[in-house]
XYZ file of C-alpha atoms in Angstrom:
569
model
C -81.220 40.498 -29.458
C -82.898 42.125 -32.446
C -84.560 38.987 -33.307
C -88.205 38.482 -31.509
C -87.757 35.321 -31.047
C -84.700 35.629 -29.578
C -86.429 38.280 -27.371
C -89.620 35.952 -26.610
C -87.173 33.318 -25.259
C -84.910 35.354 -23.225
C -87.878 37.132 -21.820
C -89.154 33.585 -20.678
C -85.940 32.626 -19.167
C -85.755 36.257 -17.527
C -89.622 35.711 -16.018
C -88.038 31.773 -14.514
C -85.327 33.232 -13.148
C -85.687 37.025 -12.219
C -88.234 36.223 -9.341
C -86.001 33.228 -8.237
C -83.111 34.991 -8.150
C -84.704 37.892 -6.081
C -86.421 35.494 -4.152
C -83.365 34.384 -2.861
C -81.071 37.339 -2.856
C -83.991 38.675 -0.065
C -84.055 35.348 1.634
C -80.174 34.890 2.402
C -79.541 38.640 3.509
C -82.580 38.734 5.475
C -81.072 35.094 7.127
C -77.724 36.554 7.114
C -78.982 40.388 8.736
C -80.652 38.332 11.010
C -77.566 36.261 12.142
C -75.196 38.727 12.305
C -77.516 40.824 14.070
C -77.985 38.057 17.077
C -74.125 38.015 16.886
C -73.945 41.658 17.467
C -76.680 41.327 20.136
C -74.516 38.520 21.773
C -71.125 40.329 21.234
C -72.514 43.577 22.546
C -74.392 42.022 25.603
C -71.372 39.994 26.644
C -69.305 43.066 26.548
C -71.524 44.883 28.650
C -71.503 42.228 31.099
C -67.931 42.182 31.469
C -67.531 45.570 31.726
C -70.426 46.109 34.084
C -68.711 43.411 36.184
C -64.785 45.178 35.655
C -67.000 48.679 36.973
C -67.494 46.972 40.222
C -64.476 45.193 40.747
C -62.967 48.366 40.521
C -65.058 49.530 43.479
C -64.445 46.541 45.341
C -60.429 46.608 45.204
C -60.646 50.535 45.811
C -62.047 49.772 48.544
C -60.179 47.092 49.782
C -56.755 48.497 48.882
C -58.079 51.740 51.568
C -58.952 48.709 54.046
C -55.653 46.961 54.145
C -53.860 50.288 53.657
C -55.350 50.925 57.121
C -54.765 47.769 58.888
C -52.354 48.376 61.799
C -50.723 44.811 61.454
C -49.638 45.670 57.964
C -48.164 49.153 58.847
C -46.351 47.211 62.374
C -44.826 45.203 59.530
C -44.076 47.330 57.027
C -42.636 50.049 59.607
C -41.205 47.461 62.188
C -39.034 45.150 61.232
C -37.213 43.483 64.741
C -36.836 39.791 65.496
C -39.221 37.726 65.382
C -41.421 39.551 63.971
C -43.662 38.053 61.249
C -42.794 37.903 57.600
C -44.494 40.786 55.940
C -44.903 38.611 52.465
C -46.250 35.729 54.434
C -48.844 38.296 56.144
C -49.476 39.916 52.403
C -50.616 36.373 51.338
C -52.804 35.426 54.075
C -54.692 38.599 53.189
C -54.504 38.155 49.301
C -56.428 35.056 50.079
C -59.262 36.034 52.370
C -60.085 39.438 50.706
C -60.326 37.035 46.797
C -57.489 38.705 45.440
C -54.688 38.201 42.556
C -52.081 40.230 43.166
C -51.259 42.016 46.820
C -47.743 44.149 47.385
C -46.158 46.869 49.316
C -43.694 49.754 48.281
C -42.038 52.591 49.225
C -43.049 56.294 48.326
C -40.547 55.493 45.696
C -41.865 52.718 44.154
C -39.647 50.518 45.050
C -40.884 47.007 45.996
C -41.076 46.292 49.654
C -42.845 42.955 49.659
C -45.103 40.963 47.026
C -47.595 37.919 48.231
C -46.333 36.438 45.057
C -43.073 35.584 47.676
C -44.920 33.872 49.788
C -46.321 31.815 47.334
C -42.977 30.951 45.432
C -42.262 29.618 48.749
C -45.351 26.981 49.641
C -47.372 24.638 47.566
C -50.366 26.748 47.235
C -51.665 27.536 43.904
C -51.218 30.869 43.434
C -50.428 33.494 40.528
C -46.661 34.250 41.091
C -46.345 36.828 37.931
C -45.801 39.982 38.734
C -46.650 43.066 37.044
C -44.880 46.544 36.157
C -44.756 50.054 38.028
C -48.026 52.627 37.305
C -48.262 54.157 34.101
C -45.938 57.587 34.454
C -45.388 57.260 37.871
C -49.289 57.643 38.611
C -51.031 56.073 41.474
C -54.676 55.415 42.317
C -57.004 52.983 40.290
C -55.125 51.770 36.764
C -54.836 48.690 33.750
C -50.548 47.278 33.639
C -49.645 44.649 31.647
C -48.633 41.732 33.189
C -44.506 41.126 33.144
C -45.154 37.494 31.252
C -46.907 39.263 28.508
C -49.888 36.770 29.646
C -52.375 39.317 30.435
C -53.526 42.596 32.028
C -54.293 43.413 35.699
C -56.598 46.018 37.599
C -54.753 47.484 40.148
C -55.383 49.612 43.081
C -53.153 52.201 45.312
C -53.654 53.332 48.199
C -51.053 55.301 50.546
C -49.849 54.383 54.121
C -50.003 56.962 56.118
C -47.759 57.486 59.551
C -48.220 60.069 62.013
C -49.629 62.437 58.962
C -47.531 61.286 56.295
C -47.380 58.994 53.458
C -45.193 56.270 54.222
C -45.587 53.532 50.691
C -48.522 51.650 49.260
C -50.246 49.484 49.768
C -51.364 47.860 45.292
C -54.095 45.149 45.190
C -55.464 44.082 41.566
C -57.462 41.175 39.536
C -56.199 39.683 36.833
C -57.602 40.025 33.488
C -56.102 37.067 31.893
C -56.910 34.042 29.788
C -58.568 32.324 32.803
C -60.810 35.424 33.180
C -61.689 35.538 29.195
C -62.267 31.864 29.628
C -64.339 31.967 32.275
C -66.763 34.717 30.392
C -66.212 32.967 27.300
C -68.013 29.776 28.761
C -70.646 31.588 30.454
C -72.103 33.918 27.526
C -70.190 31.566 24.576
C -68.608 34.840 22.815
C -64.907 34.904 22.419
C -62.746 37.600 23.453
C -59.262 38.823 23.388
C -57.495 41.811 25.784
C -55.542 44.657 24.036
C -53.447 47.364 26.140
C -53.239 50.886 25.651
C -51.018 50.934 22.566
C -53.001 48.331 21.226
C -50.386 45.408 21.846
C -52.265 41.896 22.613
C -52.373 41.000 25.817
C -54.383 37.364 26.221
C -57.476 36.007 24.484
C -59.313 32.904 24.016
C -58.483 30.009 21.619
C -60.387 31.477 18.612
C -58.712 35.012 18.291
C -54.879 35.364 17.111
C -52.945 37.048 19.190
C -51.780 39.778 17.313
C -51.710 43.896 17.530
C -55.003 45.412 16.854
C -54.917 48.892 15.421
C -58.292 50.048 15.181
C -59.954 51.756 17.551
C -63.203 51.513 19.566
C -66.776 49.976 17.508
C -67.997 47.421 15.680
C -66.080 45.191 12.559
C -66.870 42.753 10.525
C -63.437 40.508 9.243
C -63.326 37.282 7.861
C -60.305 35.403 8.471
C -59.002 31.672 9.579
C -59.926 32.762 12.548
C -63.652 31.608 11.552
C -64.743 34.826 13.630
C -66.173 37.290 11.591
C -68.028 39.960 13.479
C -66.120 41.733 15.950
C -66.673 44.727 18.325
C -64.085 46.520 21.022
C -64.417 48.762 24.218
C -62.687 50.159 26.098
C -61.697 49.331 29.630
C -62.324 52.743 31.058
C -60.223 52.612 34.486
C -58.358 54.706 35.547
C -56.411 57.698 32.897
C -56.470 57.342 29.611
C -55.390 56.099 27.504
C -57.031 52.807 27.615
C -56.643 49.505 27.518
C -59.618 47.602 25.436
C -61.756 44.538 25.456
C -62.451 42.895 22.077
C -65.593 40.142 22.015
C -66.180 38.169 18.794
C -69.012 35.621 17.836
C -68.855 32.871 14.911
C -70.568 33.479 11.857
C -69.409 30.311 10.001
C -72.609 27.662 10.366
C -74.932 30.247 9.122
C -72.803 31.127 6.392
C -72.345 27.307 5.236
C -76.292 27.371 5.301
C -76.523 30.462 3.285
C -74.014 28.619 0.970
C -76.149 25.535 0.703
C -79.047 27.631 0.168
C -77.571 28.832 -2.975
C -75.956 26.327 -4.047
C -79.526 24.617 -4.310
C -81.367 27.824 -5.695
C -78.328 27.713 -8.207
C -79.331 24.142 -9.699
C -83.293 25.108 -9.125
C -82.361 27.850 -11.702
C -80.891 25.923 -13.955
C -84.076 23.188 -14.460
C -85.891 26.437 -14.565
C -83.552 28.113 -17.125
C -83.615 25.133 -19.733
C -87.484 24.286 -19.188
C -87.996 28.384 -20.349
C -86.052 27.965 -23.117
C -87.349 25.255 -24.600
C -91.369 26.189 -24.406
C -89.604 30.172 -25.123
C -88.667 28.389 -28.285
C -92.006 26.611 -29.398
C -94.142 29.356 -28.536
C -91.877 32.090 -30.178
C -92.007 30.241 -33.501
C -96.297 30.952 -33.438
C -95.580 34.196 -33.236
C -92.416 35.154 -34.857
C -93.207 33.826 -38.514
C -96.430 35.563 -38.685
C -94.579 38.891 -37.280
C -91.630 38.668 -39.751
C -94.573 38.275 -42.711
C -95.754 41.606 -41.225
C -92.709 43.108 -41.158
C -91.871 41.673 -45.171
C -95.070 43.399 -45.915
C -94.203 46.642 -44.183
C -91.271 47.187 -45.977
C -93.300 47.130 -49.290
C -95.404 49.519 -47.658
C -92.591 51.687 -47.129
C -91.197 51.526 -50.746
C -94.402 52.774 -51.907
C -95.857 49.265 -52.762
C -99.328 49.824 -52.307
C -101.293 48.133 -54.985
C -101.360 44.277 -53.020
C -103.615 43.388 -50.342
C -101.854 41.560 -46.965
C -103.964 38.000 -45.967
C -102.641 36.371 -42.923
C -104.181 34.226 -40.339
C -102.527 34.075 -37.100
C -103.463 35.180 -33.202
C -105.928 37.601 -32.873
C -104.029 40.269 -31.816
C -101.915 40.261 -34.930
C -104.946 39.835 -37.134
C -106.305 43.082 -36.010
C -102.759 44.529 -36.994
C -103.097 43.555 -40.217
C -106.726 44.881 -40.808
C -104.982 48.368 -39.396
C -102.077 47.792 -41.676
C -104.522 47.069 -45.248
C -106.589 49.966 -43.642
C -103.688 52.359 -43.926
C -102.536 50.916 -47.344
C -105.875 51.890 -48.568
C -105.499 55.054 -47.152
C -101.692 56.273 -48.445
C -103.588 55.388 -51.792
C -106.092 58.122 -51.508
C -103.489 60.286 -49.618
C -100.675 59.856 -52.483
C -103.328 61.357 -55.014
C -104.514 64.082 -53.418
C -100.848 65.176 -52.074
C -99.500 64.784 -55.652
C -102.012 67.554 -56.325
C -101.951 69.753 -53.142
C -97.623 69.400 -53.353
C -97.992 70.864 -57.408
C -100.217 73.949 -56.681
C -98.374 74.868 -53.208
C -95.068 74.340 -55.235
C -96.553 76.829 -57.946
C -97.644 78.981 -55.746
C -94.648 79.420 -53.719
C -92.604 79.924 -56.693
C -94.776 82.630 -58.473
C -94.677 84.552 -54.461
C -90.664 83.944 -55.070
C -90.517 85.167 -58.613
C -92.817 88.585 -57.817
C -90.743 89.611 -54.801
C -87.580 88.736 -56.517
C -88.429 90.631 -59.305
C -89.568 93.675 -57.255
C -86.277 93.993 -55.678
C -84.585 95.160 -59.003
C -87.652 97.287 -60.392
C -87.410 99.692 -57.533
C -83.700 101.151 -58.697
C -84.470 101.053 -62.355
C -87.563 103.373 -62.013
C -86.199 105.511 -59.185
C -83.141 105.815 -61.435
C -85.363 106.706 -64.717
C -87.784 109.418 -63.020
C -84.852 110.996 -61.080
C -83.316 110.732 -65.162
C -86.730 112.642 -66.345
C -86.844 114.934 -63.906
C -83.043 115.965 -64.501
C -83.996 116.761 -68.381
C -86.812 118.311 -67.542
C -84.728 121.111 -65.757
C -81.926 120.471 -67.847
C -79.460 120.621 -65.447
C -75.654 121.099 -66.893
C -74.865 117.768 -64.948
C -77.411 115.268 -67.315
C -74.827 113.362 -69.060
C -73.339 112.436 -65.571
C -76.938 111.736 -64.346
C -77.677 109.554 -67.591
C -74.364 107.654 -67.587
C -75.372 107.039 -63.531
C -79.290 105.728 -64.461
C -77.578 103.432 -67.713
C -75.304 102.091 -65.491
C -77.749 101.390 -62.811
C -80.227 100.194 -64.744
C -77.821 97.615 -66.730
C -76.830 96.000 -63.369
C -80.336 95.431 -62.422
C -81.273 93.590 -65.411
C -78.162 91.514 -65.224
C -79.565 90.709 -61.581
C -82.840 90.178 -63.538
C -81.457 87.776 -65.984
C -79.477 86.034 -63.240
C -82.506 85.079 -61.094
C -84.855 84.283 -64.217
C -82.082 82.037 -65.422
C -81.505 80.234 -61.701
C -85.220 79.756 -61.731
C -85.810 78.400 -65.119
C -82.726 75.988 -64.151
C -84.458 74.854 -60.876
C -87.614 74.720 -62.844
C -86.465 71.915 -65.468
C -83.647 70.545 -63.255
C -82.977 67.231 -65.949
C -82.665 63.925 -64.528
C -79.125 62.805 -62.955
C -77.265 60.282 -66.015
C -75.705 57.920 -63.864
C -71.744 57.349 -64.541
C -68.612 56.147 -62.940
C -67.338 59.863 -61.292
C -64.069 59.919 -60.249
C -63.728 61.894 -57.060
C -59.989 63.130 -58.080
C -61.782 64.999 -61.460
C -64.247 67.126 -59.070
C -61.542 67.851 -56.699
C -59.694 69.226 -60.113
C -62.408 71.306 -61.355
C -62.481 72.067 -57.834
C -58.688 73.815 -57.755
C -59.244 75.210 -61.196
C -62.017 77.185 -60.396
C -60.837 78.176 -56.969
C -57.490 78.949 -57.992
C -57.196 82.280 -56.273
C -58.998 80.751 -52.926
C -56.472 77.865 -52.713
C -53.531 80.155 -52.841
C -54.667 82.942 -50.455
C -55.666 79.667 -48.211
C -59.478 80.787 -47.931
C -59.747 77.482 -49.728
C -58.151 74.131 -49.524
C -58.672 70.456 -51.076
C -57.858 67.394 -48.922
C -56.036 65.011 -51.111
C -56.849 62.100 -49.405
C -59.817 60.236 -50.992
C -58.424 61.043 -55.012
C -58.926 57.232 -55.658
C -62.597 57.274 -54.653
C -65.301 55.987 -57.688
C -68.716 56.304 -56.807
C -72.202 56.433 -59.951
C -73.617 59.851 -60.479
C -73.725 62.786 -62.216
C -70.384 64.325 -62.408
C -72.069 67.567 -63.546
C -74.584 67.526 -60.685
C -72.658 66.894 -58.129
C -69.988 69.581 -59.138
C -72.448 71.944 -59.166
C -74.089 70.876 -55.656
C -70.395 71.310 -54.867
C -69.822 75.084 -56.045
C -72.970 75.863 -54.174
C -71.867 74.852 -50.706
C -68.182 75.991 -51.573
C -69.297 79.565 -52.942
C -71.642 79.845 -49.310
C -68.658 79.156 -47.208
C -66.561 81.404 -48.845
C -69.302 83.966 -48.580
C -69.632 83.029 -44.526
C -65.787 83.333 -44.161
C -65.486 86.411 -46.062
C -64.191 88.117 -42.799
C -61.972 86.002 -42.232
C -61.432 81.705 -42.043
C -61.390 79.142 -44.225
C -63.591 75.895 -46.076
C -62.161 72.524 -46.358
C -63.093 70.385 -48.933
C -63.024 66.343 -48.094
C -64.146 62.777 -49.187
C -63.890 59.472 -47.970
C -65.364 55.589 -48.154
C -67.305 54.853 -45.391
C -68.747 50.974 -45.978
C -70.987 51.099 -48.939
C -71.364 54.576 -48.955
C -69.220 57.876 -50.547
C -68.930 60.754 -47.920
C -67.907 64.403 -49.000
C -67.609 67.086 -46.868
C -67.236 70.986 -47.351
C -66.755 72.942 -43.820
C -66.280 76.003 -43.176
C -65.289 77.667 -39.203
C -67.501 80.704 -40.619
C -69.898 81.801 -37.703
C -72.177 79.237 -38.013
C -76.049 79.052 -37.765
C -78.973 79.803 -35.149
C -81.599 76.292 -34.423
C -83.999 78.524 -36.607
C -82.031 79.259 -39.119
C -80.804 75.289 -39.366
C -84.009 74.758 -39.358
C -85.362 76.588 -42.918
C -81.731 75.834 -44.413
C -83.660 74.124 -47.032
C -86.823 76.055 -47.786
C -87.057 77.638 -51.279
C -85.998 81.462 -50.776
C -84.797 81.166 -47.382
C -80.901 82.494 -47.376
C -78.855 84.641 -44.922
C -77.271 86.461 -47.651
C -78.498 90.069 -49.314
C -78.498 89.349 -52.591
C -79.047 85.393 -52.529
C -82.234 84.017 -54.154
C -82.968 81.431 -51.629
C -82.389 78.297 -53.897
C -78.874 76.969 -53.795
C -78.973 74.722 -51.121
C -82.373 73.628 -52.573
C -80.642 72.474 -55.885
C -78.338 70.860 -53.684
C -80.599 68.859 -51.694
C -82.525 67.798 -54.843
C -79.030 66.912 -56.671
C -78.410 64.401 -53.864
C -82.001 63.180 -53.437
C -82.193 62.189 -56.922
C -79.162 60.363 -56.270
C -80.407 58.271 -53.926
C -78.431 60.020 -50.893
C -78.914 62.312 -48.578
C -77.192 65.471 -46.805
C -76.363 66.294 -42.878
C -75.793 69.674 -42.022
C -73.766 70.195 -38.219
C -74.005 73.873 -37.273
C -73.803 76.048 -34.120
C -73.181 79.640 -33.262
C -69.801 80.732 -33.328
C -68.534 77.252 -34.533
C -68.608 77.194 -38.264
C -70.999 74.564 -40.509
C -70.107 71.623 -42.264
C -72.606 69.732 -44.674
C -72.201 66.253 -45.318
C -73.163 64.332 -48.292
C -73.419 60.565 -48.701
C -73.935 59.120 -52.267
C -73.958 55.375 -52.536
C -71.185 53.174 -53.774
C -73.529 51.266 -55.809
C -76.511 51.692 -57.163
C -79.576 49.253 -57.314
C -80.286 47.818 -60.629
């Protein structure tokens, strides 16, 4: 990807087959929202009707459950029972069938069964529902959902008490059937399959498309795809009588709309293909107009950046680019006159900032030596008994200042004719050796230790150079961890480049103070001159390297250097 003509054709194929692909992405969910949407509309509506419809069938068996428990024939039966008179189960079915109903029997204030309608009809021809059902839930009466005994369905059913001379004598239960010729029936009329659950969720009847099976989850909305070829399904309950209740579960077919989606992409899927190869192929011819003449540029900006300024760039190419190289020979011309002039502005500001370095360097030491020699003339002047004390004091005082005088001359004149690196083969396990000789004490207290890993390492440069860039940065982090820590010396390969590292877990540096690490008389020490670390950085400069420097508050510093392997011809 870091070519441009790479880029150029993969932006081509993106610009075939981005808006295609979003294109239809937005087309098939907005057909799909819209489809499952209608199903939900359909599932939801058709659920509504039933229930709306189970709502008043419950009114209607309410009330006729009060109706026959108050019909005096029923109660002569029930209560009278002499010869000849007629067969209460014969009378039970005779009503069954003019009030429209599915299930019609008597019992006791038990429970017990006193006559069914369904005996009546095990006895004639008629077509009738003979299945029978089970006692209320808990022993309740009134309006309530039972499953049916065959396991084929539920039932509404209704109580209502006979009462004689004040008291309640049985009951009189009436019900519907909510079975698989009721789903079926609803099922043809609003074309939305559905399936009956009870109260603990055990199936109770459905249509041909649902499996019968135990469903768990409660009241809402679901979407499942199955075998079932059903995929968005919603439940409700069946709120009669106490709950809990038993539930209603309609589901519509998603599966022709999702074969058309499928088609759909299946057809975008080859469009984007022809689209795909017909990008890359004019991606390819068009890139090459552009990507030569850009890869000249970039040839030619890479002299630029080596400090090849002396030739002139002609190219003739798209207008756009031409202007870029006009800006490019334009700024050429330019670093020209800039090099000069900086070459000049760099020398005096250098000169300057030295001489400002040397005079308050210098002024540091003066002010002991002449406090010590006029508090010297003063003392002979009264000739105090004490002078030989006072002179041995002033000698003494003043001979450490001119050391510190001679030191910081001496550091300057060094970083003033700093000699060119001679390039050798420097083995890596003879600087770790100077290394433990000078630092003998350090390494055996543990301030101070040596990795040995790295000891076969060969890399050109200055073996004097860099030992000295070394004793820099190993005599600051002794000096950081003077109260306590220790620096660790290290050097590895990494590709074709040498890596040494000196850290210390000292307390580190402030973003400020990172930031002037380098600057000519910047230090954090008393007594440091300020130019250390900028030998250091010039040692490795002029090696061709460079140096990192990771640093925080309270978390030591580490400087890196990298020195290459090899070194250009």
């Amino acid at each position: 990807m870091n070519s441009l003509r790479v880029r150029l054709i993969v932006g081509f194929a993106l610009v075939a087959l981005v808006p295609l692909a979003i294109a239809i992405v937005l087309l098939t969910d907005r057909i799909e929202r819209m489809v499952r949407d209608q199903a939900a509309d359909r599932v939801t509506g058709a659920l509504q009707a039933v229930t709306s419809q189970l709502v008043e069938d419950e009114r209607r068996i309410v009330e006729k459950a009060q109706l026959l428990a108050q019909d005096p024939e029923l109660r002569r039966l029930y209560l009278v029972r002499g010869a000849g008179a007629r067969d209460l189960a014969d009378f039970l079915e005779e009503r069954r069938y003019l009030l429209g109903l599915d299930f019609l029997r008597v019992t006791d204030v038990s429970g017990a069964l006193r006559a069914d309608a369904a005996d009546a009809v095990s006895r004639s021809a008629s077509p009738a529902r003979p299945a029978r059902y089970g006692p209320p839930p808990a022993g309740r009466r009134g309006i309530s959902v039972r499953r049916l005994e065959s396991d084929s369905g539920l039932v509404m059913v209704s109580a209502a008490p006979i009462q004689y001379l004040g008291a309640t004598t049985g009951h009189v239960e009436c019900g519907l059937a909510l079975d698989g010729t009721f789903l079926d029936r609803w099922r043809n009329r609003s074309g939305v399959e559905f399936a009956l659950y009870d109260a603990q969720g055990r199936a109770a009847g459905g249509t041909s498309l649902l499996a019968m099976t135990s469903w768990g989850a409660g009241e809402g909305r679901y979407r499942m795809v199955g075998t079932t070829g059903a995929d968005l399904y919603e439940t409700v309950p069946i709120a009669i009588g106490d709950p809990p209740y038993a539930r209603l579960l309609g589901a519509a077919a998603t599966s022709e709309a999702e074969a058309a989606i499928t088609a759909l992409q299946r057809a975008s899927a080859i469009l984007g293909l022809v689209a795909l190869g017909v990008a890359v192929v004019l991606g390819f011819a068009w890139s090459r107009q552009i990507s030569r003449p850009v890869e000249r540029l970039a040839g030619y900006s890479e002299k630029l950046a080596r400090g090849e300024w002396d030739q002139p760039l002609e190219l003739k190419s798209v207008r756009e680019l031409e202007t870029l190289v006009v800006a490019l020979d334009r700024m050429r011309r330019d670093l020209l006159s800039y090099r000069e002039r900086l070459v000049v502005t760099e020398r005096q500001a250098a000169w300057s900032q030295m001489a400002r370095k040397v005079a308050h360097e210098v002024k540091n030491p003066l002010t002991p030596i002449a406090i010590s020699i006029a508090d010297l003339k003063r003392s002979y002047e009264a000739k105090r008994p004490d002078f030989a004390a006072i002179l041995d004091q002033a000698v003494r005082t003043i001979g450490e200042e001119v050391e510190t005088l001679k030191r910081l001359l001496q550091e300057f004149s060094d970083f003033g004719r700093f000699p060119p690196p001679r390039i050798e083969p420097c083995r890596w396990s003879g600087l770790a050796a100077d290394l433990e000789t000078l630092y003998g004490d350090e390494i055996r207290t543990g301030r101070l230790a040596v990795s040995p890993e790295g000891r076969g390492l060969v890399f050109p440069a200055d073996a004097g150079q860099v030992r000295q860039a070394l004793v820099n940065l190993v005599r600051n982090g002794l000096d950081a961890t003077a109260g306590g820590g220790r620096v660790l010396v290290g050097a590895a390969a990494e590709d074709t480049t040498a890596v040494i590292t000196v850290a210390d877990d000292g307390p580190g540096l402030s973003q400020e103070q990172r930031a002037r690490l380098f600057t000519p008389g910047f230090t954090t020490k008393p007594e440091g001159s300020g130019l250390g670390l900028v030998i250091v950085e010039r040692i490795v400069n002029d090696h061709g390297g460079n140096i990192d420097v990771r640093t925080a508050p309270g978390q030591g510093t580490t400087f890196t250097l990298r020195l290459p392997l090899k070194r250009e011809a």
